Coordinates of C-alpha atoms in Angstrom, one line a residue:
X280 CA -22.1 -22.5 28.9
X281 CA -24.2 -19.4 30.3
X282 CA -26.5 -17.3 28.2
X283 CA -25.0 -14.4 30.1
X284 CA -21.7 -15.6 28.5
X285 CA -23.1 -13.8 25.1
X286 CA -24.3 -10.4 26.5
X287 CA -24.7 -7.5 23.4
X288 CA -23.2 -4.6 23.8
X289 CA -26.1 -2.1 24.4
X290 CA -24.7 1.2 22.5
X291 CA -27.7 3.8 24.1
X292 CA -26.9 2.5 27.5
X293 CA -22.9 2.7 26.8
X294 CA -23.1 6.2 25.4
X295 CA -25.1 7.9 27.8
X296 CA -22.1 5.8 30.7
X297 CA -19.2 7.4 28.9
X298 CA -21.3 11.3 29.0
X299 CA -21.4 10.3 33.0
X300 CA -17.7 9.2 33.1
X301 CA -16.8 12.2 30.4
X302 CA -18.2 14.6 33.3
X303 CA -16.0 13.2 36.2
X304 CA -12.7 14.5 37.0
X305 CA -9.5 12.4 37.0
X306 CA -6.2 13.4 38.2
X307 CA -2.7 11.8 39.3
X308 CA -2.2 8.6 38.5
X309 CA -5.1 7.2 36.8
X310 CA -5.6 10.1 34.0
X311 CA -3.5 7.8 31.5
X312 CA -4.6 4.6 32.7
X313 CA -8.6 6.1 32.4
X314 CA -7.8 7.6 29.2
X315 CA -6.8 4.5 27.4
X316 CA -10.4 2.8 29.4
X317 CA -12.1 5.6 28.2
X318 CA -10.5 5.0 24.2
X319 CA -12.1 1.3 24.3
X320 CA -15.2 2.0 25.6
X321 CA -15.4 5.1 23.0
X322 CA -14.3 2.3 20.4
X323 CA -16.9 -0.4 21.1
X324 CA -19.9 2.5 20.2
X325 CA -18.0 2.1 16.6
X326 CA -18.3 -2.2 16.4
X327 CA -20.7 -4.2 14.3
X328 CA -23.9 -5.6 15.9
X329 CA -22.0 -9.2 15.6
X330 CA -19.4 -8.4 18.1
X331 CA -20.4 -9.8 21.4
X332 CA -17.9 -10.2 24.3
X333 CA -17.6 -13.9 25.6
X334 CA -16.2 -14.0 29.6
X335 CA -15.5 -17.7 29.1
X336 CA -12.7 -16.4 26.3
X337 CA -9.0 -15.0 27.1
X338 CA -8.5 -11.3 27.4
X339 CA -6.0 -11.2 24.0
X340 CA -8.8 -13.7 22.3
X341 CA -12.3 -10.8 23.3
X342 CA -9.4 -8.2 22.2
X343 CA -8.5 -9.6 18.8
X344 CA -12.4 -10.1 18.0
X345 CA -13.5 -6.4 19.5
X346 CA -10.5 -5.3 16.7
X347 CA -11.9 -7.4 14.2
X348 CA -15.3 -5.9 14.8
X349 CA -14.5 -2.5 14.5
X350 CA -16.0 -0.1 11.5
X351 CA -12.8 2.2 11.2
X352 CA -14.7 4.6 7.9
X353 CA -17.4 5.4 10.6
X354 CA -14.7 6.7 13.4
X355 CA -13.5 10.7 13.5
X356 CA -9.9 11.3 13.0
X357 CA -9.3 12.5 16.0
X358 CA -10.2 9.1 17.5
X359 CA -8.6 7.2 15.0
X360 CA -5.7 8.7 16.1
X361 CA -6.0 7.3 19.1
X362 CA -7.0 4.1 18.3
X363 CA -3.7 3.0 17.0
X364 CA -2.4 2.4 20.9
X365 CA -5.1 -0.3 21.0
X366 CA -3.8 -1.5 17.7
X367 CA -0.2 -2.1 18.2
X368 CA -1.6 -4.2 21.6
X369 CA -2.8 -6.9 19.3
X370 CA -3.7 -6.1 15.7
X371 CA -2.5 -8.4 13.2
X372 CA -1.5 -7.2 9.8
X373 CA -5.2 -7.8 8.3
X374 CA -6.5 -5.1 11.1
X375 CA -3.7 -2.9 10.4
X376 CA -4.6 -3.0 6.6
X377 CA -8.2 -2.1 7.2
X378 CA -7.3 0.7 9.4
X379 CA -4.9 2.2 6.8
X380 CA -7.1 1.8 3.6
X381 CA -9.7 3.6 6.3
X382 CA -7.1 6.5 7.0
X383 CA -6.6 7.4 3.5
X384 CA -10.3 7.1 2.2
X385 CA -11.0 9.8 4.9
X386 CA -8.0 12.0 2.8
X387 CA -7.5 13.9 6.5
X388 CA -4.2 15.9 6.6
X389 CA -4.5 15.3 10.1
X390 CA -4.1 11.5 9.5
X391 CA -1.0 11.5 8.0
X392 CA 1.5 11.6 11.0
X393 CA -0.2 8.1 11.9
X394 CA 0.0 6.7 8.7
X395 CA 3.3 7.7 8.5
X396 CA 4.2 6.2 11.8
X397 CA 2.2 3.3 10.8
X398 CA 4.3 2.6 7.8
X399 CA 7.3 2.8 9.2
X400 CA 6.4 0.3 11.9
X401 CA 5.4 -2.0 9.2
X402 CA 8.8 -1.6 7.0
X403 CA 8.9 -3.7 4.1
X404 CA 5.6 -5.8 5.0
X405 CA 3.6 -2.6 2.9
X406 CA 4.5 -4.1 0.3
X407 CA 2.3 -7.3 1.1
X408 CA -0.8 -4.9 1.4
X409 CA -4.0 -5.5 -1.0
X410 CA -3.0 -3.9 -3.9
X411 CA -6.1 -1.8 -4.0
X412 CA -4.3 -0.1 -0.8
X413 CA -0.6 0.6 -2.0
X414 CA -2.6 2.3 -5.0
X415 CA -5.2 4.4 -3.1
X416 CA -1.3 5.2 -1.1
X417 CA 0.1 6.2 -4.6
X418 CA -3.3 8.9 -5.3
X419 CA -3.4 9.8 -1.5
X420 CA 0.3 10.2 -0.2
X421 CA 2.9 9.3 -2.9
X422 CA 5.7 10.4 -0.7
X423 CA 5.1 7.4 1.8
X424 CA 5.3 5.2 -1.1
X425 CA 8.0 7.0 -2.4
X426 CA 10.1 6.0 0.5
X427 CA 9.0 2.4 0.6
X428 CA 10.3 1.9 -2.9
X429 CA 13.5 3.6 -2.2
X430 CA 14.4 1.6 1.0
X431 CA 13.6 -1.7 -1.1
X432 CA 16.0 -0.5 -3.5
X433 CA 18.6 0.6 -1.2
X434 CA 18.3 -3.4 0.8
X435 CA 17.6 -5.2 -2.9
X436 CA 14.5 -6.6 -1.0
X437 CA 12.5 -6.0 -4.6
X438 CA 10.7 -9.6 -4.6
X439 CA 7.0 -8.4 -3.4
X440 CA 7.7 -5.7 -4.8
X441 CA 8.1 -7.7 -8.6
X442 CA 4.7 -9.3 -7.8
X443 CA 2.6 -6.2 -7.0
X444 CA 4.5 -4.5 -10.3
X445 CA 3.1 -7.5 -12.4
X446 CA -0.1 -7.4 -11.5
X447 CA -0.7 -3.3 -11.3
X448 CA 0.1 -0.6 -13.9
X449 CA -0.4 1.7 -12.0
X450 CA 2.1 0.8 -9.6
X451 CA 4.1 -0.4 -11.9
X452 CA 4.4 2.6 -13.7
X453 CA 4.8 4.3 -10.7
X454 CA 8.3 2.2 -9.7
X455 CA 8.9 2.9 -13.5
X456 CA 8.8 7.3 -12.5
X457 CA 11.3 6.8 -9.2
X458 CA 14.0 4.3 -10.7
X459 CA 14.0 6.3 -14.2
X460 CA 14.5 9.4 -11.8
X461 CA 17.5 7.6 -9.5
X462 CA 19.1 6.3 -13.0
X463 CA 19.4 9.9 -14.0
X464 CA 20.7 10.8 -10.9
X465 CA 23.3 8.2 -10.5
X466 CA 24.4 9.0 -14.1
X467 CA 23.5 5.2 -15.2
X468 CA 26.0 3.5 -13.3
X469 CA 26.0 -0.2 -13.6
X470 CA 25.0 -1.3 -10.3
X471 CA 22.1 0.6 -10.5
X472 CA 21.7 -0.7 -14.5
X473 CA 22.0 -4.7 -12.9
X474 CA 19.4 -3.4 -10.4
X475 CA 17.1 -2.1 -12.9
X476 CA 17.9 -5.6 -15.0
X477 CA 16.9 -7.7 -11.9
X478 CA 13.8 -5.5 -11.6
X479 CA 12.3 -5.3 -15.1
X480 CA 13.7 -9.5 -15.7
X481 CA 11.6 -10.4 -12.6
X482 CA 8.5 -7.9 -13.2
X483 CA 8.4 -9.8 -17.1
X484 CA 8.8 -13.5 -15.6
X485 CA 5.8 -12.6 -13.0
X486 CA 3.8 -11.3 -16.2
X487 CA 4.6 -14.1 -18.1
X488 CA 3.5 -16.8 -15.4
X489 CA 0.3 -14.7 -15.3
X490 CA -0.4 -14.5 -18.9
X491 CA -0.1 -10.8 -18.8
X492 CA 1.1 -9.2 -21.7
X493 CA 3.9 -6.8 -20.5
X494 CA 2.5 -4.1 -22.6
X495 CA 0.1 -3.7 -20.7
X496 CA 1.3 -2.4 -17.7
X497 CA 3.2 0.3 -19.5
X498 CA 2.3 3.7 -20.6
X499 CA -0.1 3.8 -23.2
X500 CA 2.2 6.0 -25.1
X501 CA 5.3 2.7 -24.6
X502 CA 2.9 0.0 -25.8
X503 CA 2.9 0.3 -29.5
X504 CA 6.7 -0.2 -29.3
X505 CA 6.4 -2.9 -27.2
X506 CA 3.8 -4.5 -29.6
X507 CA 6.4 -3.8 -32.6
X508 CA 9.2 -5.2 -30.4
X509 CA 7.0 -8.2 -29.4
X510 CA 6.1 -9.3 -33.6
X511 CA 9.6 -8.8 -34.6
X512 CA 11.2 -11.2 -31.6
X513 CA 8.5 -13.3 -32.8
X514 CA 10.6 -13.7 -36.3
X515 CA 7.9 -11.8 -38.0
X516 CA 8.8 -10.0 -41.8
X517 CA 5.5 -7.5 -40.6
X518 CA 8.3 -5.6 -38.4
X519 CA 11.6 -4.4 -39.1
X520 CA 14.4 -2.6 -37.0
X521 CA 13.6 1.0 -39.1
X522 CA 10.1 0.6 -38.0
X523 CA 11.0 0.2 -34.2
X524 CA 13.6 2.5 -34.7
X525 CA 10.9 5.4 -35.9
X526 CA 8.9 5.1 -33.3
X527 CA 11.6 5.0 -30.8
X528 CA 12.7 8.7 -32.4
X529 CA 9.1 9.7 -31.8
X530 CA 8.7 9.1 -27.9
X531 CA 12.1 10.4 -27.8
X532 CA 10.9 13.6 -29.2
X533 CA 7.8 14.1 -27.5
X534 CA 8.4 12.3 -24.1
X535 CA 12.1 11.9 -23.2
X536 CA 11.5 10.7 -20.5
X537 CA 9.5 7.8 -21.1
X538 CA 12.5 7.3 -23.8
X539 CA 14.7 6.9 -21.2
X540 CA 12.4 4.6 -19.3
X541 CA 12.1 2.0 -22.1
X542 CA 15.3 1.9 -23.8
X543 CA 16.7 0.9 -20.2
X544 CA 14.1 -1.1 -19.6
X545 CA 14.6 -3.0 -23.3
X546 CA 18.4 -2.1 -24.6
X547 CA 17.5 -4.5 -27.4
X548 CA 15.6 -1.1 -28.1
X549 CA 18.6 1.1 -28.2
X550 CA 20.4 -1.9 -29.7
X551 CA 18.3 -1.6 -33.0
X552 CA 18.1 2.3 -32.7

């Protein structure tokens, strides 16, 4: 194999080419196809000092490592706009992940008709995203997630979504704030009751196999109940029904809706009230 096979990529030389091309005029035909020419060779100023294109490779194979390559925090908005035509050539789903978390640690209005579009394209596999990602989501843009969890409710496709639950609060919790919402809305009906039953059964089997105390992903203000509730199933004389049942009375008091939330989350809760 050549040496000229493994050519870097010189950056000055590359920039000051894409100034000359820059000053040209294009029209008819070719604006679109230049355009898109013009995108990559914009896009390869932005990827690491690894990346080195290898002719004796397949186009799709140079492609996929150029993508792989890329430093996405480093690119304006305006081109990272852009950028998602290359993507949806041939990113996989580890690219796209690294160009989302990218989008929303720039926090750039003008990002979020592509992340929108982006999350839509990807349906239900969001919900296989590092959780670090469907949190900075949750702080970032809520409504996008907001919609995820309310098409996985509406298609019962809630398994990922289980998993993710388990492992963070604040997602978790955040599930917790929409389906406490949609019970109130649909007046407690008992589909939505043997959804919820599915949700919370699966959420406390994932904790379990992960010897993760359930408590723990609640609201601080739920976990004291959930301690109490936890010594008294464990056939404990320290707990008794009118010591769960006061502090059940409390959080109803002062936060009703986190009342609501675990007392359908735990009827054995209401049971003993």
């Amino acid at each position: 194999m050549e040496i000229s096979n493994f050519r870097k990529i010189n950056k000055d030389r590359l920039s000051a080419f894409l100034k000359h091309l820059e000053n040209k005029k294009f029209s008819g035909n070719y604006d679109e196809t230049f355009g898109k020419c013009l995108m990559i060779l914009k896009t390869l100023l932005y990827t690491s000092s690894d990346f080195i294109p290898d002719n004796t490779l397949s186009t799709q194979s140079n492609i996929q490592t150029f993508l792989y390559s890329i430093n996405f925090d480093v690119i304006e908005p305006d081109h990272m706009i852009q950028l998602k035509l290359i993507l949806d050539q041939a990113a996989d789903f580890e690219i796209y992940a690294r160009y989302i978390e990218s989008i929303l640690n720039k926090s750039n209005k003008s990002l979020n008709s592509v992340l929108m579009s982006l999350w839509t394209q990807l349906g239900s596999k969001v919900l296989r995203l590092p959780i670090i990602i469907l949190e900075k989501t949750i702080k970032v843009n809520p409504l996008i997630f907001e919609k995820t969890i309310l098409s996985t409710v509406l298609l019962w496709e809630v398994d990922d979504l289980i998993d993710i639950c388990s492992k963070s609060p604040l997602v978790f919790q955040t599930c917790s704030s929409i389906f406490n919402e949609l019970l109130i809305k649909l007046n407690f009906t008992n589909k939505f009751m043997d959804f919820l039953n599915y949700f919370v059964n699966g959420v406390g089997s994932r904790c379990i196999d992960n010897n993760i105390d359930i408590a723990n992903i609640y609201p601080n203000k739920c976990r004291y109940i959930l301690t109490l509730r936890d010594i008294k199933n464990k056939n404990s004389t320290l707990v008794t029904k009118h010591d769960i049942n006061d502090e059940v009375k409390k959080l109803a008091l002062e936060y009703p809706k986190e009342s609501i939330c675990l007392l359908s989350h735990f009827p054995d809760l209401y049971m003993s009230h």
